[in-house]
PDB file of C-alpha atoms in Angstrom:
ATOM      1  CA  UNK A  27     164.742 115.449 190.575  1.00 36.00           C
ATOM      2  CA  UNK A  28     164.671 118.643 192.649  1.00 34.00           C
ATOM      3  CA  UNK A  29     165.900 118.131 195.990  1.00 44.00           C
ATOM      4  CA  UNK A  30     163.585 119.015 199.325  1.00 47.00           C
ATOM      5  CA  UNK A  31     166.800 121.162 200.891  1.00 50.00           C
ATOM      6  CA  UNK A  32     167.069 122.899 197.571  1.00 50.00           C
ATOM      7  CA  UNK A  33     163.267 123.715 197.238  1.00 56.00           C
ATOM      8  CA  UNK A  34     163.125 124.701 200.938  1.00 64.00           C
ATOM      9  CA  UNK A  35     166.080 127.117 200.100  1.00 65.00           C
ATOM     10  CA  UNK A  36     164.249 128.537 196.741  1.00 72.00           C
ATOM     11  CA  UNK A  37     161.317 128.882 198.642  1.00 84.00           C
ATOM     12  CA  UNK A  38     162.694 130.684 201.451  1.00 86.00           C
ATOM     13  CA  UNK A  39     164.782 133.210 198.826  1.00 85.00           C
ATOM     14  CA  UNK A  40     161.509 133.519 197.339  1.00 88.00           C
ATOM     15  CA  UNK A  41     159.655 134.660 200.152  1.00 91.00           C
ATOM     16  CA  UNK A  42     162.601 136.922 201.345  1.00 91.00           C
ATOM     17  CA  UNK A  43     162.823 139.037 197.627  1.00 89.00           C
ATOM     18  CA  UNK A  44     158.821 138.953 198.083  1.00 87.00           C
ATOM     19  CA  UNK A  45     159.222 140.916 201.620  1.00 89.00           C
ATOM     20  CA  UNK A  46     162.119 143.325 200.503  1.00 88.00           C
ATOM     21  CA  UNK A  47     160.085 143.971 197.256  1.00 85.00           C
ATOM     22  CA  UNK A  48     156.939 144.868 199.603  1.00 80.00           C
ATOM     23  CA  UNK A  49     159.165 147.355 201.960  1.00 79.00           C
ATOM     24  CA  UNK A  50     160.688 148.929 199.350  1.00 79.00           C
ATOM     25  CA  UNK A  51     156.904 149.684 197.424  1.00 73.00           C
ATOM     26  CA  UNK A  52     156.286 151.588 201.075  1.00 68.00           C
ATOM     27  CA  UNK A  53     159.464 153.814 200.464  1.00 65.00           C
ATOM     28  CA  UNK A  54     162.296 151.560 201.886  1.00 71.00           C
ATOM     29  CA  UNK A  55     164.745 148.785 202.202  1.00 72.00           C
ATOM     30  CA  UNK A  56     164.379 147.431 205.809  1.00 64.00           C
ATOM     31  CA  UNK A  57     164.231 150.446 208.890  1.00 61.00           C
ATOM     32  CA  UNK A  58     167.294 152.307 206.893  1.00 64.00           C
ATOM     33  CA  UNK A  59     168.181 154.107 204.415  1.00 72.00           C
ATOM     34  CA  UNK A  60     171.454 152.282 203.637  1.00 82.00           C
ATOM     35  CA  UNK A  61     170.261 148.496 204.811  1.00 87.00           C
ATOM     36  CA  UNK A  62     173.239 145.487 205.391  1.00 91.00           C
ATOM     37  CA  UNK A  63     172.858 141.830 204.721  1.00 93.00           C
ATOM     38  CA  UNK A  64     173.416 141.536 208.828  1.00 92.00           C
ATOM     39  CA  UNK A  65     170.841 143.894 209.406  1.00 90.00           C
ATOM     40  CA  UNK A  66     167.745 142.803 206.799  1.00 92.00           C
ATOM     41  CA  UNK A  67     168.779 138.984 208.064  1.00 92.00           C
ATOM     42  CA  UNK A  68     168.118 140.148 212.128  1.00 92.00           C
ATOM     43  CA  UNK A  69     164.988 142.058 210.848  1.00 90.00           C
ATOM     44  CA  UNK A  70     163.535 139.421 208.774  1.00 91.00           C
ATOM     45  CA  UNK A  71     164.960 136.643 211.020  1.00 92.00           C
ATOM     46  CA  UNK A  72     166.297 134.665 208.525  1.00 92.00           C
ATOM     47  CA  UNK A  73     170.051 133.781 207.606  1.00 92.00           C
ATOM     48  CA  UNK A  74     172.310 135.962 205.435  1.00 92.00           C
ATOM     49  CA  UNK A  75     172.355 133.590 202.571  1.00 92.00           C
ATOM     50  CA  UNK A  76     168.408 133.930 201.427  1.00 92.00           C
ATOM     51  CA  UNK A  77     168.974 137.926 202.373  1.00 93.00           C
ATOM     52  CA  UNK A  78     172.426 137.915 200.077  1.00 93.00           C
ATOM     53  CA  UNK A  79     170.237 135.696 196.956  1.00 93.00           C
ATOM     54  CA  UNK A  80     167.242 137.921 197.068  1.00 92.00           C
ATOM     55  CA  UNK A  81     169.198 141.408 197.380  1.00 93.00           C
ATOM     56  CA  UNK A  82     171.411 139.980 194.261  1.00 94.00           C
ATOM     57  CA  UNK A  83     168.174 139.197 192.182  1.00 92.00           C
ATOM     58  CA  UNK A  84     166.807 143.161 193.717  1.00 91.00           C
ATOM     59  CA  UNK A  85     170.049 144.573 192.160  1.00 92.00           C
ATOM     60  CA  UNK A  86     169.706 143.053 189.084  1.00 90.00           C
ATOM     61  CA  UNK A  87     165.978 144.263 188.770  1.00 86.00           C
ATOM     62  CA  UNK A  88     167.440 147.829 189.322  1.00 85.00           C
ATOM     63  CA  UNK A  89     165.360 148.237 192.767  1.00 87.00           C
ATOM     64  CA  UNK A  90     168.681 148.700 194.944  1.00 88.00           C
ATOM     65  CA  UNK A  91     171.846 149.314 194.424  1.00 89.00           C
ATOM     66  CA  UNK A  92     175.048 148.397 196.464  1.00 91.00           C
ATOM     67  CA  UNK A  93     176.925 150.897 198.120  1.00 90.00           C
ATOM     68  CA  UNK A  94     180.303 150.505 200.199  1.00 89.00           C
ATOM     69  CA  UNK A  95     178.391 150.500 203.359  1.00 89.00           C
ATOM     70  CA  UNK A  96     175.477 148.365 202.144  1.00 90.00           C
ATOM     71  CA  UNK A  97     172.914 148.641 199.980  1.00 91.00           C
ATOM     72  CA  UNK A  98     170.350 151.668 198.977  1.00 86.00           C
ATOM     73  CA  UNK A  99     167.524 152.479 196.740  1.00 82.00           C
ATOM     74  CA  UNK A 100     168.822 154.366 193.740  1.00 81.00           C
ATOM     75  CA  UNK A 101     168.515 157.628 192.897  1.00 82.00           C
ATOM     76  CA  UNK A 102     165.831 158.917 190.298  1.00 82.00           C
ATOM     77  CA  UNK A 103     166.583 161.292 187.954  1.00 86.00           C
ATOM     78  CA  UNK A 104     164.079 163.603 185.819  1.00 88.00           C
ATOM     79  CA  UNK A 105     165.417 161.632 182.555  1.00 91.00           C
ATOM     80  CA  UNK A 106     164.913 158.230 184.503  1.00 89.00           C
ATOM     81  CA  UNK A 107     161.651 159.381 184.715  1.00 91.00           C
ATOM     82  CA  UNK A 108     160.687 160.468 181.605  1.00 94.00           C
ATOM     83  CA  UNK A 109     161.940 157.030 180.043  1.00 93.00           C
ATOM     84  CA  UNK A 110     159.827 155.053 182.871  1.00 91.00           C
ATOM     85  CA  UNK A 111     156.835 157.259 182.107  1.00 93.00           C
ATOM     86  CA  UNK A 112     157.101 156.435 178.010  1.00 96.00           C
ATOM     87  CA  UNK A 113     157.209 152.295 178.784  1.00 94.00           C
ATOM     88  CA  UNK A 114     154.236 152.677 181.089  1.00 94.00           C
ATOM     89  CA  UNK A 115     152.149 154.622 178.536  1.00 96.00           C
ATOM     90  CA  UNK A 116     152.606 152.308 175.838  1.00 96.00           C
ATOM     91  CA  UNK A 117     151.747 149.681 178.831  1.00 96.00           C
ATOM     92  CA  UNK A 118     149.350 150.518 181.080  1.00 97.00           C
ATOM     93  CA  UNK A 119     146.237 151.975 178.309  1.00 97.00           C
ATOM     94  CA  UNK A 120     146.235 148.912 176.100  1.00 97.00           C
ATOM     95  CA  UNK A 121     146.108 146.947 179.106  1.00 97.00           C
ATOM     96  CA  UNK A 122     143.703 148.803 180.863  1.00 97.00           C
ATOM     97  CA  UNK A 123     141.400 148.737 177.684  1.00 96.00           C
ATOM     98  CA  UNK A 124     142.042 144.753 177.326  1.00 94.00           C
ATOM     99  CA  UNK A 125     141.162 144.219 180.960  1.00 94.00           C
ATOM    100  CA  UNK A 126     137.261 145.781 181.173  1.00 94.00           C
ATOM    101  CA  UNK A 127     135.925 142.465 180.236  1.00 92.00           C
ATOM    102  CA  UNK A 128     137.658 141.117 183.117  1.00 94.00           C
ATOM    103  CA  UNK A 129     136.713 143.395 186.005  1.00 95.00           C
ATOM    104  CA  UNK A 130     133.795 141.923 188.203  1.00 95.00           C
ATOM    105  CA  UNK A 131     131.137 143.916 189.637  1.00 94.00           C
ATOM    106  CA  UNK A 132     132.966 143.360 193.400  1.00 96.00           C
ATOM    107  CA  UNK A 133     135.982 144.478 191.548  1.00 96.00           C
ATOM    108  CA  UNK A 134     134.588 147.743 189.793  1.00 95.00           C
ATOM    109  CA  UNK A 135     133.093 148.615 193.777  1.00 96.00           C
ATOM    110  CA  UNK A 136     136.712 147.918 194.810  1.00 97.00           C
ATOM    111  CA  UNK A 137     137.854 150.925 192.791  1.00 97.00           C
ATOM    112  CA  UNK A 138     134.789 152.802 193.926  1.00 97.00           C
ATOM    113  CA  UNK A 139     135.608 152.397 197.057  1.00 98.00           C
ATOM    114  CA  UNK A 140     139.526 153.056 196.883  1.00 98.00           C
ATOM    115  CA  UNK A 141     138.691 156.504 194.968  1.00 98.00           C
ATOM    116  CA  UNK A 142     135.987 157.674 197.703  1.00 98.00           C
ATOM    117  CA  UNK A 143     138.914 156.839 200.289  1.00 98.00           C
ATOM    118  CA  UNK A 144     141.388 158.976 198.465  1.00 98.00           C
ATOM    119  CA  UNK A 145     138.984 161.954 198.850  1.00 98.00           C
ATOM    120  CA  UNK A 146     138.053 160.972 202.183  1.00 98.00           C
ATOM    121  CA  UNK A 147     142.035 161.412 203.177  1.00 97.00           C
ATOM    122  CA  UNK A 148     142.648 164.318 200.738  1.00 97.00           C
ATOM    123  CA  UNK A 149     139.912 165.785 202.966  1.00 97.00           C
ATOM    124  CA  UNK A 150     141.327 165.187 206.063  1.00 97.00           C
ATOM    125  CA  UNK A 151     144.753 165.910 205.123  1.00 96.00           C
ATOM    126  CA  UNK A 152     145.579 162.100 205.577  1.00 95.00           C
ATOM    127  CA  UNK A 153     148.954 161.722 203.343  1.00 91.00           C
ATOM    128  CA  UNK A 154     149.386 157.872 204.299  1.00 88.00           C
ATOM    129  CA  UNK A 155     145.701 156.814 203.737  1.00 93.00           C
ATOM    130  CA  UNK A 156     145.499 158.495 200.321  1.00 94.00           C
ATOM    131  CA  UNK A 157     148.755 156.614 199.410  1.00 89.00           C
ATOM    132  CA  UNK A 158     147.496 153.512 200.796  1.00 89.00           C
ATOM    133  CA  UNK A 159     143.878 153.992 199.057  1.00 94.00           C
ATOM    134  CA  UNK A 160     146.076 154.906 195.862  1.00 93.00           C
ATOM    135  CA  UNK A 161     147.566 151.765 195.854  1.00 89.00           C
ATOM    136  CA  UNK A 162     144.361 149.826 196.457  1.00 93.00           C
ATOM    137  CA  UNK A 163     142.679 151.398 193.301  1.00 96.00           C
ATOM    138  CA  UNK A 164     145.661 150.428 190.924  1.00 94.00           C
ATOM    139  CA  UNK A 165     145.808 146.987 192.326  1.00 92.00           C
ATOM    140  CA  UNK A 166     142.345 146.687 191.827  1.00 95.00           C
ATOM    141  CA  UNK A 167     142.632 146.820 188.381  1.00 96.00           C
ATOM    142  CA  UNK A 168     146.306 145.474 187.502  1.00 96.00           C
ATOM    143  CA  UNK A 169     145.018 142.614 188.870  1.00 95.00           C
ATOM    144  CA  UNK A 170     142.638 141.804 186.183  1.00 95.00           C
ATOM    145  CA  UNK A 171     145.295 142.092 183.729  1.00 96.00           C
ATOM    146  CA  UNK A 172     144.698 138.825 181.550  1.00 93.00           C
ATOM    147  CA  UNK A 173     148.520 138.978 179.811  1.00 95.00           C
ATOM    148  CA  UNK A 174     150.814 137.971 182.815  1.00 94.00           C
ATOM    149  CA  UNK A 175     153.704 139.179 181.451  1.00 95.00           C
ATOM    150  CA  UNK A 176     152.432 142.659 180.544  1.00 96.00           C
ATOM    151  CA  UNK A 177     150.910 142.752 184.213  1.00 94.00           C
ATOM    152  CA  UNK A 178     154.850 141.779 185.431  1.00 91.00           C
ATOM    153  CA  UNK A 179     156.405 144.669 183.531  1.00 91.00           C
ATOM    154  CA  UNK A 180     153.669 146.737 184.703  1.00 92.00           C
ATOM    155  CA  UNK A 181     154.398 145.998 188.074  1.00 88.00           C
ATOM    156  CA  UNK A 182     158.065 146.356 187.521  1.00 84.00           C
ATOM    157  CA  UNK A 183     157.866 149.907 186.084  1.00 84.00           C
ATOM    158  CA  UNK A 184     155.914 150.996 188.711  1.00 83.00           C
ATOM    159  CA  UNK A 185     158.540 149.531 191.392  1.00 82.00           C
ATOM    160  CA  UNK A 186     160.875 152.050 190.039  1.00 80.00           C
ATOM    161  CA  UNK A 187     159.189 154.981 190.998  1.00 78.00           C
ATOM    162  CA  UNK A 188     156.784 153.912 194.190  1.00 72.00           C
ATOM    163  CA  UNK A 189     159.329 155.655 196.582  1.00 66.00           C
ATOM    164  CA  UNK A 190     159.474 158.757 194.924  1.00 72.00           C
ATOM    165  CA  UNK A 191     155.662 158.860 195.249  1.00 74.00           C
ATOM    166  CA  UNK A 192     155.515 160.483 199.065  1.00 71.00           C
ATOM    167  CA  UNK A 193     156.921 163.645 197.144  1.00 74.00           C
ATOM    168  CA  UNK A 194     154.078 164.180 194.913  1.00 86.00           C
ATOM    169  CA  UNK A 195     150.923 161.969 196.594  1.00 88.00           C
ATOM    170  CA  UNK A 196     152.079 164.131 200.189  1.00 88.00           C
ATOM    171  CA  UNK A 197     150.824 167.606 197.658  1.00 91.00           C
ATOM    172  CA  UNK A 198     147.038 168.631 198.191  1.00 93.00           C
ATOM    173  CA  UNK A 199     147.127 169.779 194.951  1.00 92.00           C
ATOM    174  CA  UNK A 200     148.764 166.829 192.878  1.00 93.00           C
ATOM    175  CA  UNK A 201     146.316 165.002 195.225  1.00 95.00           C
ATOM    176  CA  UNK A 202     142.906 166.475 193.522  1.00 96.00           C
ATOM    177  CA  UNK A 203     144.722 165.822 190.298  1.00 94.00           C
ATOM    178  CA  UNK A 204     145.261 162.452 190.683  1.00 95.00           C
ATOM    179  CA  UNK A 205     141.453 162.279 192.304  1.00 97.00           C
ATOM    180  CA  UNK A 206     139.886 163.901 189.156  1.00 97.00           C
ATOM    181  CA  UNK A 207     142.392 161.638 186.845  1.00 97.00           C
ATOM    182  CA  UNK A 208     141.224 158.346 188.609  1.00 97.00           C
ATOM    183  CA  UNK A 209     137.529 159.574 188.467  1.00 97.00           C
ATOM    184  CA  UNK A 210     137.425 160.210 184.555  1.00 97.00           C
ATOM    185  CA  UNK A 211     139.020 156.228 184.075  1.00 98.00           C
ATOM    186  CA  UNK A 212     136.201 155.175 186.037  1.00 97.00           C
ATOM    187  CA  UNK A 213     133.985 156.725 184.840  1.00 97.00           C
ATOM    188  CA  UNK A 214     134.600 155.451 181.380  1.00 96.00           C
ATOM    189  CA  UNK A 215     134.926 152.025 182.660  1.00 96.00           C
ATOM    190  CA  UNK A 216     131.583 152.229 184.261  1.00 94.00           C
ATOM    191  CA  UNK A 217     130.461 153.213 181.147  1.00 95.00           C
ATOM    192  CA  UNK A 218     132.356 150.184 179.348  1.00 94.00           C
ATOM    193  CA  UNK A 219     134.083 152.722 177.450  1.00 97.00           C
ATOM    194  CA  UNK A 220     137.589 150.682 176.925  1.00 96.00           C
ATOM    195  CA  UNK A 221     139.022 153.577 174.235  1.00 97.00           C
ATOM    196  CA  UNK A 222     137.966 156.383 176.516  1.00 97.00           C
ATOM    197  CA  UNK A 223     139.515 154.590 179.517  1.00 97.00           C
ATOM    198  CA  UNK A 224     143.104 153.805 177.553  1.00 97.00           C
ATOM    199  CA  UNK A 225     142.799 157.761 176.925  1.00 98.00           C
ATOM    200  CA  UNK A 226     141.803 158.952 180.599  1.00 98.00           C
ATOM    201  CA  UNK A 227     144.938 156.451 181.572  1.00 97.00           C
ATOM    202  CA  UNK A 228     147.105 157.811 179.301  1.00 98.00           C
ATOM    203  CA  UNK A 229     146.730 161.470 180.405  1.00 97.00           C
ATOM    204  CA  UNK A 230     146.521 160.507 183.879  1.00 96.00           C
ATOM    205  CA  UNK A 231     150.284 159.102 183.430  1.00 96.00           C
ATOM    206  CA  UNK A 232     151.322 162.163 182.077  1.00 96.00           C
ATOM    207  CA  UNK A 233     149.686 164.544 184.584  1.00 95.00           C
ATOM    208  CA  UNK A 234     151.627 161.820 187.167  1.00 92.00           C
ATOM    209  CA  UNK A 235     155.232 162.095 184.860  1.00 93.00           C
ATOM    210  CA  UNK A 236     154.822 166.139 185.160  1.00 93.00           C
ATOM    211  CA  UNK A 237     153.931 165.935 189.239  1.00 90.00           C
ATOM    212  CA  UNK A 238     157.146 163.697 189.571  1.00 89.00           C
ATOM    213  CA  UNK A 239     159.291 165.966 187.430  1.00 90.00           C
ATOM    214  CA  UNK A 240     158.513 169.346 189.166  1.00 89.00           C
ATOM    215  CA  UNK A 241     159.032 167.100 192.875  1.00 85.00           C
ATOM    216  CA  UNK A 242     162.497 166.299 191.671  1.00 86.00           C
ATOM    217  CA  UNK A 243     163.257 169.322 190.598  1.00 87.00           C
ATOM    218  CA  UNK A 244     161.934 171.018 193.749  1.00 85.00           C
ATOM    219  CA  UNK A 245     164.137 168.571 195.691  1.00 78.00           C
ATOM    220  CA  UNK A 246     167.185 169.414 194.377  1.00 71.00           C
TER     221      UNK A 246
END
């Protein structure tokens, strides 16, 4: 029998690694760029202990890293992403193609919608709303993945690489890439196309590994 203190405290870890794993999908860990238990435990306003448990389990996913003077997101290298890049094309096209059946009418609107806001912001030079509609058209349909376990490694992948999106998503001209990519997958999923759409995602991925590469190389 699971004790009430014990559930309270897996609950509260839980909900901690949930918030950490949110901030660091926006492009950080906490307000800084090297974060300590002290200071994610005032910002969250929780005690060190749920802070030091969900940071441990953030480690071991290969989010953060610990440094000497805390802990930091870690650094992404051209042949990190090239490896990421291969899992999520093996990943995200057969799941795309074996969730069609499974996206609604509200939900095939939702990417619509999130697409028409990405050229809205690409219009008006709006680097934070095209990031945020971004976002909204990949949840959209990652969340109509049926497999939950190929929708967690999905997820995880992706986690790898969010931060380093500002570098690419911030360039006009990666931005009407990534507009005309999303706008051949949904087209083809309009068209209930599930082959075409696996093949629209799978060059979309690579036109997104290429945009990433050049960014890190123009970085250094």
């Amino acid at each position: 029998m699971v004790k009430k203190g014990h559930a309270r405290s897996e609950s509260l870890r839980a909900q901690v690694y949930g918030k950490l794993r949110s901030g660091l999908r926006r492009g950080g860990l906490g307000t800084q760029q090297v974060a300590t238990e002290r200071d994610l435990a005032a910002e969250l306003g929780v005690s060190r202990t749920p802070i030091r448990e969900a940071l441990a389990l953030l480690v071991h996913d290969g989010l953060v890293v610990p440094t000497t003077k805390g802990f930091t997101l870690p650094s992404i290298t051209g042949e990190d992403v090239a490896d990421i890049y291969e899992l999520r094309r093996l990943l995200e096209p057969h799941a795309l193609r074996t969730s069609i059946d499974h996206l609604s009418p509200a939900d095939r609107k939702a990417l619509r919608r999130a697409l028409d806001e990405q050229v809205e912001a690409r219009r008006d030079g709006d680097t934070e709303g095209f990031i945020a509609a971004n976002s909204a058209f990949r949840v959209a349909w990652t969340s109509r993945i049926a497999n939950e376990r190929i929708r967690d490694l999905i997820d995880h992948y992706d986690d790898h690489i969010v931060a380093l999106r500002e570098l690419t998503l911030s360039d006009p001209d990666t931005q009407d890439i990534v507009i005309a990519g999303l706008g051949q997958i949904l087209d083809r999923l309009d068209e209930g196309d599930a082959a075409g759409a696996a093949q629209a995602m799978e060059r979309h991925l690579t036109a997104a590994e290429a945009a990433l590469k050049r960014a890190l190389r123009e970085k250094a």
